[in-house]
Amino acid sequence: MPLQLRSLIRPDATLELSLAEVPMPTPTHDDEVVVRVEASPLNPSDLGLLFGGADMATAKVSGTAERPVVTASLSPVALAAAGSRVGQSMPVGNEGAGTVVAAGASAAAQALLGKKVALLGGAMYAEYRAMPAAQCLPLPDGATAAQGASCFVNPLTSLGMVETMRREGHSALVHTAAASNLGQMLNRICLKDGVPLVNIVRKPEQAALLRGQGAQHVVDSSQPDFQAALVEAIAATGATLAFDAIGGGKLAGQILLAMEAAIARKEQAAYSRYGSNVHKQVYVYGSLDRGPIEIARGFGMTWGVGGWLLFPFLQKIGPHHVQQLKARVAAELTTTFASHYTREVGLAEALTLEAIGVYGKQATGEKVLMRPSAG
Amino acid sequence: MPLQLRSLIRPDATLELSLAEVPMPTPTHDDEVVVRVEASPLNPSDLGLLFGGADMATAKVSGTAERPVVTASLSPVALAAAGSRVGQSMPVGNEGAGTVVAAGASAAAQALLGKKVALLGGAMYAEYRAMPAAQCLPLPDGATAAQGASCFVNPLTSLGMVETMRREGHSALVHTAAASNLGQMLNRICLKDGVPLVNIVRKPEQAALLRGQGAQHVVDSSQPDFQAALVEAIAATGATLAFDAIGGGKLAGQILLAMEAAIARKEQAAYSRYGSNVHKQVYVYGSLDRGPIEIARGFGMTWGVGGWLLFPFLQKIGPHHVQQLKARVAAELTTTFASHYTREVGLAEALTLEAIGVYGKQATGEKVLMRPSAG
């Protein structure tokens, strides 16, 4: 029987990752297809569900090489936060791509038979996945499953940032952890669309990488002049909106402070003890640092920090607009929206401590591609 | 010549508070009046401009009893934050009330002659203030200047909170530092308008005070069961919007956490690693704690924390609606919108270390009324 990766939080505060044997899916109605999943990325947005807040430093592996079982401990706080998922064996994997190997009777489903398609919807860390034909995105001719594996999360998130900027009346962006796959993608979109972008990175080599890809404003938070350089870059772009992948720590507040300083310089405004009345916003969309967000103020009263998430955004803009975004992704799949992987793992290999050590640390520049089926 | 209180930040990082002699104002056009300012509150929103970020623990008094001069030191950070106000001698005092003693030729101005009016617009810590007649709010017959001194900031702020709640789709409120004059006012508005309100206080006697005024949901952050009690109160009211006067510390995050727990209990929803999709918002409108805001997450991705300020809010709702709010304040001046003062000071007395020690600490339950003119 085909394998599917499962994540279970047991009531004894133990995370258990394993490979379950599941029945081979078949089309349950005329409009459904079955896809052999050949490639699926290990995104930061997958790791929350996969690890369930467990302390992966405590991870142990048992079972066999073909059927490994990983266990790790949860703190009482993490167990409480896990809430209703405790005791539920959950499939994992937001997106992937593969070949349609079975199809229902409808013309739309039959038309996909043998085609390579991209999928979004969970349970992608599995050898096979059933899916409505309408939710499959056919890949351009010649594209591989690896090229189509990350069609949705990073492309739609980065497009969503630019779209949010336009909808909320801003004209430039700040992005953190900017050398990530997503950050490189956002940089390509902004270069192509003429959107000024301030890229914040954490290492000199990341700054060099982005500059090599044409980024005009790159600021390295590891440098002693970070805050001053950030003000300069924000002043040059006029950015009043930031998307922050990191979350914990002082960065969100530092960005707001730099925005206010840039605005004050431009406005040469009369003193107001409440600061400028230009709205400054940081959306936190990731949790690379899971610690508390520390916002030291000093940037007036016209500001906001909040969560931003892809799926509510897509719901807000509506299916017609989502379809336009997806069409752009398909059209620019191997250029603007190309993803790069530094490693590939099979289902069983993903459950080794060595592989977890690589994709679990979410290091910028390292990205792992799961290969659930040999394909 | 009449006196006016002034706040000056000198380039040598010293705050200087003094009484300046200014020319007696006269109506400069037909529609202007001159008001003898008889009462003006020392609101937290005045102290930012008054103290300019100086460390008031370093305050010294020189000069004479009639013309005291207070000096205090600013840290380099506070000096930098003072920006363009350095070197500018600034009048202080957002609002006040008094008697119209001179009027321009227009019928509207002449009609106010001898009347008691309330004023908003700065420079109220002064014996006299010129003002356009249209910006004077005539007090109800028999009302004193003390009763009319706080007609604007606290009443419009508390009404603005309820109005913001309605406009942004929430149905109940959380308020912190809830035993303040503003908090008691908000409690009276919510009781009258049927808006469920969770009052967060920091001391048992404050909880007793609010309960004595009919508050149904009072939670004391000094108690060991604070977080659990907060969840209960939020669950009972359905509040998803909070107004926070404190700012610094962990409270904003604790409120978001309690909101999410109350929502999860109600929804009994399937597990989502992103939390509920109900938007939870905390608006910070004060800085009783000037330290960093620390937001420990764990309440999903659908949240916001941001600044909220009265004047941009009034601009947003427009003059017609503002007029409606002001009319309500005038009609309920001695009931819903009554303010209570624990002490009165004259202009010179306000510049004593002893008085600064009282109004400077912004203790809930203590409120000082300035009496610029004998009246």
XYZ file of C-alpha atoms in Angstrom:
750
model
C 0.000 0.000 0.000
C 1.210 3.579 -0.657
C 2.917 5.484 2.124
C 1.879 8.760 3.708
C 3.878 10.720 6.259
C 1.985 11.318 9.504
C 2.466 13.653 12.451
C 0.829 12.691 15.747
C 0.960 14.455 19.105
C 0.288 11.880 21.783
C -1.410 12.867 25.049
C 1.856 12.001 26.862
C 3.427 15.107 25.249
C 5.330 13.160 22.616
C 5.435 13.965 18.939
C 5.518 10.896 16.706
C 6.407 11.090 13.005
C 5.905 7.952 10.971
C 4.992 6.545 7.586
C 1.479 5.131 7.454
C 0.309 2.644 4.852
C -2.851 4.025 3.303
C -5.153 2.604 0.628
C -4.291 3.510 -2.953
C -6.618 6.427 -3.741
C -8.985 6.162 -6.681
C -11.116 8.892 -8.246
C -14.231 9.037 -6.036
C -16.198 11.069 -8.568
C -16.034 11.984 -12.261
C -14.134 15.207 -11.696
C -11.401 13.766 -9.527
C -7.906 12.665 -10.479
C -5.175 10.776 -8.653
C -1.697 12.225 -8.747
C 1.570 10.441 -8.067
C 3.343 13.036 -5.922
C 6.886 13.322 -7.242
C 8.097 16.495 -5.556
C 6.985 18.547 -2.565
C 8.962 21.258 -0.740
C 9.653 21.321 2.976
C 8.509 24.897 3.556
C 8.721 26.725 6.905
C 4.922 26.774 6.736
C 4.940 22.953 6.744
C 7.169 22.613 9.770
C 4.625 23.959 12.246
C 2.263 21.110 11.507
C 5.063 18.562 11.064
C 6.867 19.246 14.346
C 3.827 20.433 16.317
C 5.908 22.625 18.584
C 8.020 19.690 19.826
C 11.599 20.282 20.899
C 13.384 18.594 18.004
C 16.659 18.626 19.963
C 15.084 15.711 21.881
C 14.288 13.756 18.700
C 15.052 10.017 18.583
C 14.567 7.562 15.755
C 13.291 4.003 16.124
C 11.696 1.558 13.667
C 13.484 0.424 10.525
C 15.246 2.282 7.725
C 12.157 1.752 5.544
C 9.656 2.584 8.296
C 11.409 4.998 10.645
C 9.564 6.448 13.629
C 10.738 9.773 15.026
C 9.724 10.802 18.545
C 10.372 14.090 20.337
C 9.142 15.786 23.517
C 6.707 18.681 23.834
C 6.855 21.182 26.677
C 3.618 21.556 28.693
C 3.058 24.918 26.977
C 3.481 23.395 23.517
C 1.145 20.533 24.459
C -1.522 23.001 25.596
C -1.081 25.026 22.398
C -1.536 21.871 20.317
C -5.156 21.826 21.454
C -7.491 19.716 19.403
C -4.797 18.061 17.308
C -3.626 15.922 20.222
C -4.366 12.296 19.395
C -5.034 12.974 15.697
C -2.650 11.392 13.225
C -2.266 14.180 10.667
C -0.969 14.090 7.087
C 1.457 16.899 6.192
C 2.691 18.825 3.148
C 0.957 21.893 1.744
C 1.895 21.653 -1.898
C 3.540 19.461 -4.480
C 3.616 18.328 -8.066
C 3.458 15.049 -9.924
C 1.848 13.021 -12.658
C -1.859 12.278 -13.028
C -2.103 8.478 -13.017
C -5.873 7.980 -12.780
C -8.852 10.170 -13.669
C -12.613 10.207 -13.281
C -14.922 10.095 -16.295
C -15.329 13.832 -16.877
C -13.613 15.470 -19.823
C -11.698 17.826 -17.528
C -10.319 14.935 -15.488
C -9.536 12.775 -18.500
C -7.698 15.670 -20.146
C -5.184 15.627 -17.296
C -4.297 11.934 -17.541
C -0.539 11.530 -17.895
C 0.026 15.263 -17.420
C 2.288 16.916 -14.855
C 0.303 19.080 -12.472
C 0.896 21.190 -9.367
C -1.282 20.754 -6.289
C -2.153 22.693 -3.157
C -4.130 21.316 -0.246
C -2.195 19.333 2.341
C -1.209 15.660 2.634
C 1.403 16.022 -0.106
C 4.079 14.071 1.789
C 2.526 10.920 0.369
C 3.098 8.726 -2.636
C -0.367 9.439 -4.060
C -2.960 12.147 -3.608
C -6.530 12.386 -4.977
C -7.604 15.875 -6.040
C -10.465 17.598 -7.912
C -9.326 18.204 -11.491
C -10.239 21.889 -11.213
C -7.702 22.330 -8.430
C -4.809 20.951 -10.439
C -2.565 23.514 -12.119
C -1.170 21.930 -15.331
C 2.544 22.665 -15.664
C 3.909 24.204 -18.856
C 5.169 21.670 -21.427
C 8.543 20.295 -20.481
C 8.426 21.468 -16.856
C 9.485 18.863 -14.309
C 7.719 17.992 -11.064
C 10.624 19.585 -9.174
C 10.068 22.820 -11.066
C 6.351 22.724 -10.283
C 6.604 21.591 -6.644
C 6.538 25.122 -5.183
C 3.926 26.664 -7.467
C 1.698 27.991 -4.729
C 2.977 28.865 -1.268
C 6.008 30.995 -2.108
C 4.745 32.412 -5.431
C 1.295 33.364 -4.121
C 2.761 34.668 -0.839
C 5.236 36.928 -2.608
C 2.622 38.079 -5.118
C 0.257 38.588 -2.168
C 2.740 40.927 -0.516
C 2.903 43.144 -3.580
C -0.876 43.018 -3.949
C -1.372 43.894 -0.250
C 0.993 46.830 -0.718
C -1.161 48.184 -3.546
C -4.475 47.541 -1.802
C -3.405 49.224 1.439
C -2.004 52.330 -0.219
C 1.737 51.787 0.120
C 4.218 52.154 -2.728
C 7.286 50.188 -1.637
C 8.149 47.192 0.529
C 10.556 46.035 3.208
C 11.216 42.287 3.464
C 13.140 40.369 6.123
C 15.004 37.075 5.766
C 15.184 38.400 2.241
C 17.687 35.890 0.872
C 15.244 33.002 1.308
C 13.722 31.294 -1.720
C 10.648 33.439 -1.115
C 12.769 36.568 -0.727
C 14.626 35.957 -3.966
C 11.276 35.446 -5.671
C 9.901 38.690 -4.219
C 13.028 40.476 -5.414
C 12.443 39.186 -8.958
C 8.773 40.250 -8.870
C 9.662 43.721 -7.588
C 12.410 44.183 -10.178
C 10.031 43.102 -12.925
C 7.098 45.205 -11.660
C 9.145 48.269 -10.713
C 8.294 48.060 -6.992
C 11.048 49.495 -4.734
C 12.120 46.816 -2.243
C 14.318 46.992 0.849
C 15.873 43.550 1.468
C 16.949 42.896 5.067
C 19.357 39.971 5.439
C 21.376 38.587 8.353
C 24.730 37.754 6.737
C 27.148 39.427 4.316
C 27.004 36.491 1.889
C 23.203 36.835 1.732
C 23.596 40.507 0.868
C 26.039 39.564 -1.897
C 23.634 36.912 -3.216
C 20.766 39.388 -3.529
C 22.939 42.123 -5.001
C 24.098 39.562 -7.561
C 20.431 39.106 -8.455
C 19.965 42.804 -9.104
C 18.596 43.891 -5.704
C 19.162 47.618 -5.257
C 18.539 48.013 -1.525
C 20.083 45.363 0.695
C 20.671 45.966 4.418
C 22.538 43.503 6.631
C 21.323 43.370 10.233
C 24.630 41.839 11.337
C 26.462 45.089 10.547
C 27.029 47.785 13.198
C 25.492 50.504 10.998
C 22.333 48.470 10.389
C 19.818 50.975 11.761
C 21.341 53.939 9.889
C 21.576 51.938 6.656
C 17.958 50.840 7.092
C 16.823 54.463 7.415
C 18.731 55.340 4.219
C 17.213 52.464 2.252
C 13.703 53.191 3.503
C 14.113 56.896 2.757
C 15.268 56.033 -0.780
C 12.256 53.807 -1.417
C 9.497 55.455 0.618
C 8.523 52.073 2.070
C 5.864 52.167 4.805
C 4.964 48.446 4.706
C 7.131 45.517 5.759
C 6.667 41.759 5.634
C 8.607 39.997 8.351
C 9.388 36.278 8.278
C 11.245 36.297 11.575
C 8.673 37.439 14.121
C 10.496 37.233 17.442
C 12.941 39.875 18.615
C 13.326 43.564 17.969
C 13.332 43.740 14.194
C 9.704 44.793 13.662
C 10.185 47.749 16.002
C 13.479 48.683 14.359
C 11.757 48.765 10.987
C 8.965 51.020 12.285
C 11.572 53.313 13.864
C 13.477 53.543 10.581
C 10.262 54.256 8.653
C 9.386 57.088 11.033
C 12.901 58.546 10.767
C 12.691 58.437 6.970
C 9.271 60.108 7.003
C 10.449 62.822 9.410
C 13.390 63.570 7.154
C 11.157 63.890 4.117
C 8.359 65.850 5.723
C 10.522 68.297 7.664
C 7.271 68.583 9.542
C 6.511 70.698 12.572
C 7.124 68.794 15.782
C 4.302 66.538 16.870
C 4.624 64.553 20.056
C 2.514 61.858 18.408
C 4.903 61.411 15.497
C 3.972 61.533 11.833
C 0.461 60.662 10.759
C 1.709 58.360 7.987
C 0.620 54.789 8.695
C 3.526 52.399 9.155
C 2.767 48.677 9.067
C 4.699 45.468 9.697
C 3.007 42.183 8.841
C 4.542 39.151 10.513
C 4.035 36.150 8.234
C 6.574 33.732 9.694
C 8.161 32.614 12.920
C 11.818 31.919 12.190
C 12.322 33.278 15.724
C 9.560 31.894 17.930
C 10.389 34.196 20.844
C 8.343 37.250 21.808
C 8.102 40.249 19.500
C 9.670 43.201 21.334
C 8.484 46.567 20.139
C 10.404 49.466 21.657
C 8.391 52.496 20.624
C 9.518 55.952 19.619
C 7.870 56.062 16.199
C 4.677 57.892 17.080
C 1.171 56.504 17.260
C 0.387 55.744 13.632
C 1.579 52.193 13.300
C 0.489 48.589 13.261
C 2.028 45.160 13.688
C -0.062 42.133 12.851
C -0.236 38.650 11.436
C -0.488 38.025 7.709
C -1.413 34.711 6.221
C -1.771 33.569 2.622
C -5.097 31.748 2.784
C -7.209 34.527 4.338
C -5.609 36.901 1.843
C -6.646 34.674 -1.074
C -10.161 34.479 0.337
C -10.302 38.244 0.591
C -9.283 38.921 -3.000
C -11.659 36.273 -4.371
C -11.362 33.363 -6.832
C -11.179 35.475 -9.995
C -8.145 37.375 -8.802
C -6.545 34.219 -7.378
C -6.857 32.631 -10.817
C -5.020 35.600 -12.344
C -2.190 35.192 -9.847
C -1.944 31.440 -10.552
C -1.871 32.055 -14.291
C 1.066 34.403 -13.798
C 2.862 31.768 -11.729
C 2.401 29.146 -14.459
C 3.547 31.553 -17.174
C 6.722 32.560 -15.274
C 7.344 29.221 -13.536
C 10.952 28.757 -14.582
C 11.921 32.433 -14.390
C 10.322 34.720 -11.769
C 8.957 31.845 -9.720
C 11.830 29.381 -9.962
C 12.723 27.683 -6.665
C 16.112 26.239 -5.833
C 16.729 23.218 -3.639
C 19.958 22.260 -2.007
C 18.927 18.707 -1.202
C 16.368 16.040 -2.013
C 15.018 13.393 0.378
C 12.642 10.469 0.061
C 9.799 9.892 2.518
C 11.836 7.595 4.790
C 14.977 9.697 4.514
C 12.978 12.720 5.677
C 12.553 10.915 8.993
C 16.259 10.690 9.807
C 17.864 12.939 12.410
C 20.379 14.058 9.839
C 17.731 15.262 7.382
C 15.645 16.852 10.157
C 18.779 18.704 11.224
C 18.964 20.237 7.759
C 15.385 21.230 6.976
C 14.477 21.799 10.633
C 16.837 24.675 11.122
C 15.186 26.696 8.338
C 18.484 28.196 7.331
C 18.196 30.813 4.629
C 19.708 29.419 1.444
C 19.075 25.788 2.335
C 15.893 24.266 1.025
C 14.928 20.626 0.946
C 12.718 18.975 -1.667
C 10.785 15.876 -0.685
C 10.488 13.147 -3.312
C 7.535 11.093 -2.016
C 7.345 8.903 -5.146
C 10.250 7.808 -7.252
C 8.462 9.383 -10.244
C 0.917 90.689 31.268
C -0.889 87.338 31.401
C 1.083 84.182 32.063
C 1.455 81.115 29.898
C 3.198 77.881 30.866
C 6.037 76.959 28.509
C 8.032 73.797 27.900
C 11.436 74.144 26.259
C 14.018 71.480 25.451
C 17.391 73.151 25.275
C 20.120 71.808 22.969
C 22.148 70.943 26.110
C 19.606 68.155 26.838
C 17.807 70.081 29.549
C 14.066 70.476 29.841
C 12.999 73.894 31.116
C 9.464 74.589 32.343
C 8.618 78.206 33.073
C 5.888 80.836 33.044
C 6.205 83.305 30.194
C 4.572 86.734 30.155
C 2.613 87.024 26.948
C 0.570 89.923 25.528
C -3.098 89.947 26.492
C -4.840 88.349 23.485
C -7.557 90.321 21.713
C -9.963 89.079 19.046
C -7.985 89.295 15.797
C -11.067 88.962 13.631
C -14.837 89.242 13.927
C -15.387 85.569 14.654
C -12.825 85.228 17.410
C -13.312 85.348 21.164
C -10.926 85.558 24.109
C -11.469 83.130 26.963
C -10.194 83.439 30.512
C -9.043 79.860 31.116
C -10.339 78.838 34.532
C -9.808 75.086 34.486
C -7.694 72.671 32.445
C -6.892 69.037 33.263
C -3.402 67.563 33.445
C -4.080 64.581 31.200
C -1.558 61.837 30.428
C -1.782 63.110 26.852
C -0.460 66.495 28.057
C 2.517 65.095 29.900
C 4.363 63.965 26.775
C 4.602 67.518 25.519
C 5.095 68.985 29.001
C 7.964 66.744 30.100
C 9.384 66.107 26.632
C 10.803 62.736 27.625
C 12.986 64.250 30.386
C 13.836 62.201 33.447
C 11.698 64.021 36.017
C 13.558 62.297 38.842
C 16.332 64.799 38.037
C 14.007 67.825 38.274
C 15.172 70.929 40.160
C 13.327 74.168 40.801
C 14.872 77.640 40.644
C 13.395 81.113 40.169
C 10.820 82.533 42.586
C 7.580 81.189 44.016
C 5.663 83.371 41.529
C 7.932 82.576 38.573
C 9.358 79.105 39.218
C 11.649 77.470 36.653
C 11.854 73.674 36.580
C 14.809 72.004 34.888
C 15.390 68.295 34.283
C 17.792 66.207 32.196
C 17.078 64.320 28.986
C 18.924 61.171 27.991
C 20.669 61.263 24.580
C 17.905 58.997 23.242
C 15.163 61.317 24.534
C 16.978 64.331 23.084
C 17.190 62.665 19.683
C 13.498 61.741 19.868
C 12.611 65.362 20.650
C 13.663 66.231 17.104
C 12.408 69.527 15.797
C 11.025 70.777 19.109
C 14.515 71.357 20.531
C 14.952 75.100 21.051
C 11.237 75.863 20.638
C 9.455 77.258 23.688
C 6.125 75.446 23.489
C 2.789 76.232 25.163
C 1.027 73.211 26.690
C -2.477 72.062 27.642
C -4.835 70.330 25.229
C -8.191 71.384 26.622
C -9.862 73.600 29.166
C -12.857 75.738 30.027
C -13.481 79.289 31.104
C -15.400 82.494 30.530
C -15.524 84.513 27.315
C -14.229 87.987 28.252
C -13.876 89.590 24.823
C -15.479 88.920 21.461
C -15.174 90.002 17.848
C -17.999 91.834 16.079
C -19.802 88.830 14.606
C -23.133 87.749 16.063
C -21.740 84.288 16.873
C -18.823 85.742 18.807
C -20.912 88.364 20.592
C -23.434 85.705 21.626
C -20.706 83.989 23.655
C -19.673 87.053 25.647
C -19.845 86.277 29.363
C -20.642 82.606 28.703
C -18.789 79.582 30.021
C -17.275 77.545 27.187
C -15.066 74.495 26.723
C -12.047 74.621 24.437
C -9.758 72.197 22.629
C -6.599 73.180 20.836
C -3.462 73.492 22.957
C -1.926 76.334 24.981
C -4.588 75.997 27.676
C -2.119 76.246 30.570
C -2.411 80.030 30.253
C -4.503 82.730 31.816
C -6.121 83.701 28.510
C -6.636 82.005 25.169
C -8.030 83.409 21.899
C -10.236 81.000 19.949
C -12.597 81.004 16.955
C -16.167 81.226 18.264
C -17.178 78.184 16.232
C -14.668 76.037 18.145
C -16.078 76.955 21.558
C -18.483 74.446 23.083
C -20.963 76.407 25.266
C -21.484 74.627 28.587
C -24.984 73.818 29.771
C -26.529 76.468 32.034
C -25.159 76.284 35.532
C -22.133 74.132 34.644
C -18.837 75.267 36.133
C -15.516 75.615 34.335
C -14.242 72.653 36.353
C -17.130 70.545 35.083
C -16.383 71.615 31.514
C -12.589 71.379 31.644
C -12.411 67.791 30.333
C -15.112 68.008 27.661
C -13.024 66.705 24.814
C -10.051 64.414 25.339
C -11.525 61.756 27.626
C -15.151 61.975 26.404
C -14.271 61.855 22.703
C -11.613 59.190 23.280
C -14.015 56.894 25.134
C -16.795 57.536 22.605
C -14.212 56.938 19.877
C -13.418 53.513 21.295
C -17.060 52.443 21.115
C -17.399 53.927 17.638
C -14.220 52.158 16.460
C -15.619 48.908 17.829
C -18.761 49.315 15.718
C -16.937 50.433 12.566
C -14.453 47.563 12.663
C -17.018 44.845 13.229
C -16.494 43.980 16.886
C -19.263 43.714 19.459
C -17.564 44.107 22.836
C -14.506 45.788 24.310
C -11.563 45.169 26.611
C -10.059 48.203 28.358
C -6.891 48.435 30.466
C -6.088 50.870 33.286
C -9.856 50.743 33.461
C -10.269 52.569 36.770
C -8.908 55.817 35.302
C -11.198 58.799 34.755
C -11.373 57.729 31.127
C -12.035 54.128 32.119
C -14.874 55.065 34.442
C -16.344 57.160 31.643
C -16.079 54.291 29.169
C -17.776 52.039 31.713
C -20.687 54.493 31.993
C -20.994 54.741 28.184
C -20.942 50.958 27.793
C -23.507 50.441 30.558
C -25.770 53.066 28.969
C -25.318 51.774 25.404
C -25.423 48.072 26.270
C -21.868 47.344 25.097
C -20.204 44.442 26.956
C -16.936 45.682 28.492
C -14.062 43.821 30.142
C -12.297 46.155 32.596
C -8.681 45.249 33.377
C -7.318 46.924 36.517
C -4.085 46.565 38.476
C -5.290 46.695 42.091
C -8.113 45.174 44.157
C -9.405 48.610 45.227
C -9.710 49.621 41.565
C -11.756 46.494 40.898
C -14.013 47.395 43.825
C -14.393 50.962 42.548
C -15.542 49.825 39.097
C -17.844 47.138 40.483
C -19.372 49.835 42.677
C -20.110 51.730 39.486
C -21.961 48.804 37.972
C -19.154 47.224 35.931
C -19.962 43.577 35.254
C -16.600 42.244 34.089
C -13.602 43.396 36.099
C -10.305 41.479 36.023
C -7.356 42.351 38.267
C -3.936 41.748 36.716
C -2.347 41.647 40.182
C -4.172 38.399 41.004
C -2.579 34.985 40.387
C -5.571 33.763 38.359
C -5.494 36.812 36.072
C -5.082 34.991 32.758
C -7.820 32.457 33.500
C -10.190 35.164 34.739
C -9.456 37.218 31.623
C -10.377 34.273 29.382
C -13.662 33.861 31.293
C -14.564 37.545 30.987
C -13.666 37.681 27.314
C -15.608 34.483 26.640
C -18.632 35.975 28.418
C -18.534 39.166 26.353
C -17.184 37.977 22.996
C -14.689 40.852 22.956
C -12.175 40.780 20.096
C -11.027 44.421 20.406
C -9.024 45.977 23.236
C -7.885 49.512 23.980
C -4.712 49.579 26.027
C -3.509 52.662 27.927
C -0.393 50.960 29.270
C 1.586 50.001 26.195
C 4.793 48.552 27.572
C 5.041 45.006 28.912
C 3.187 41.786 28.206
C -0.432 42.822 28.616
C -1.314 43.283 24.920
C -0.096 39.760 24.176
C -1.931 38.346 27.185
C -5.159 39.910 25.942
C -4.710 38.429 22.450
C -3.972 35.045 23.997
C -7.123 35.224 26.115
C -9.208 36.265 23.104
C -7.917 33.298 21.106
C -8.632 30.905 23.986
C -12.179 32.263 24.295
C -12.734 31.909 20.535
C -11.344 28.357 20.498
C -13.701 27.399 23.323
C -16.691 28.815 21.465
C -15.835 27.502 18.024
C -14.773 24.010 19.068
C -13.115 24.257 15.706
C -10.990 21.663 13.956
C -7.301 22.142 14.721
C -5.585 24.751 12.617
C -1.904 25.421 13.128
C -2.606 29.048 12.201
C -5.173 29.552 14.952
C -8.700 30.886 14.516
C -9.460 33.185 11.605
C -11.295 35.664 13.850
C -9.436 38.988 13.843
C -8.167 39.995 17.281
C -7.017 43.585 17.738
C -5.325 45.588 20.486
C -5.037 49.350 20.013
C -2.429 51.006 22.199
C -3.561 54.563 22.916
C -1.342 55.403 25.890
C 2.095 54.854 27.342
C 1.677 54.470 31.093
C 4.539 51.986 30.723
C 7.046 53.441 28.284
C 9.027 50.200 28.009
C 8.882 47.872 25.014
C 5.706 46.011 24.125
C 6.443 42.289 24.456
C 4.195 40.071 22.433
C 4.661 36.385 23.153
C 2.662 34.706 20.430
C 0.552 31.567 20.541
C -2.724 33.097 19.347
C -2.518 32.241 15.676
C -1.906 34.594 12.769
C -5.089 36.676 12.727
C -4.207 39.553 14.991
C -3.044 43.124 15.099
C -1.480 45.512 17.569
C -1.267 49.160 16.662
C -1.439 52.759 17.753
C -4.731 54.594 18.162
C -5.025 58.310 18.515
C -8.034 60.578 18.944
C -7.311 63.264 16.357
C -6.782 61.006 13.319
C -9.919 59.144 14.398
C -11.937 62.381 14.456
C -10.568 63.280 11.028
C -11.594 59.895 9.716
C -15.196 60.088 10.898
C -15.615 63.663 9.649
C -16.969 66.918 11.114
C -20.649 65.981 11.027
C -20.131 62.899 13.145
C -17.709 64.728 15.453
C -20.416 67.322 16.068
C -22.830 64.541 17.071
C -20.312 63.191 19.557
C -19.706 66.659 21.024
C -23.432 67.277 21.373
C -23.729 64.066 23.346
C -20.866 65.149 25.614
C -22.566 68.504 26.312
C -25.910 66.837 26.992
C -24.422 64.300 29.431
C -21.659 66.507 30.822
C -22.438 66.052 34.508
C -23.487 62.389 34.264
C -21.822 60.068 31.725
C -18.936 62.429 31.074
C -18.293 63.742 34.571
C -14.609 63.921 35.542
C -13.285 63.814 39.077
C -10.207 65.605 40.327
C -8.297 64.873 43.485
C -6.362 68.117 43.506
C -6.240 71.618 42.017
C -3.123 73.659 41.268
C -2.449 77.152 39.939
C 0.037 77.839 37.152
C 2.961 78.503 39.516
C 2.032 75.668 41.857
C 2.069 73.275 38.896
C 5.809 73.976 38.649
C 6.679 72.671 42.127
C 8.389 69.326 42.632
C 5.620 68.281 44.970
C 2.863 68.879 42.394
C 4.908 67.294 39.603
C 5.329 64.264 41.864
C 1.538 63.940 41.986
C 0.432 64.491 38.389
C 3.666 63.154 36.911
C 3.161 59.643 38.189
C -0.157 59.252 36.344
C -1.560 57.126 39.127
C -4.989 55.750 38.358
C -7.491 57.485 40.593
C -5.425 60.650 41.027
C -6.181 63.476 38.648
C -5.022 67.071 38.885
C -6.951 70.109 37.621
C -4.990 73.184 36.628
C -6.531 76.560 37.506
C -4.663 78.971 35.196
C -6.880 81.954 36.076
C -8.439 82.619 39.445
C -11.807 82.807 37.623
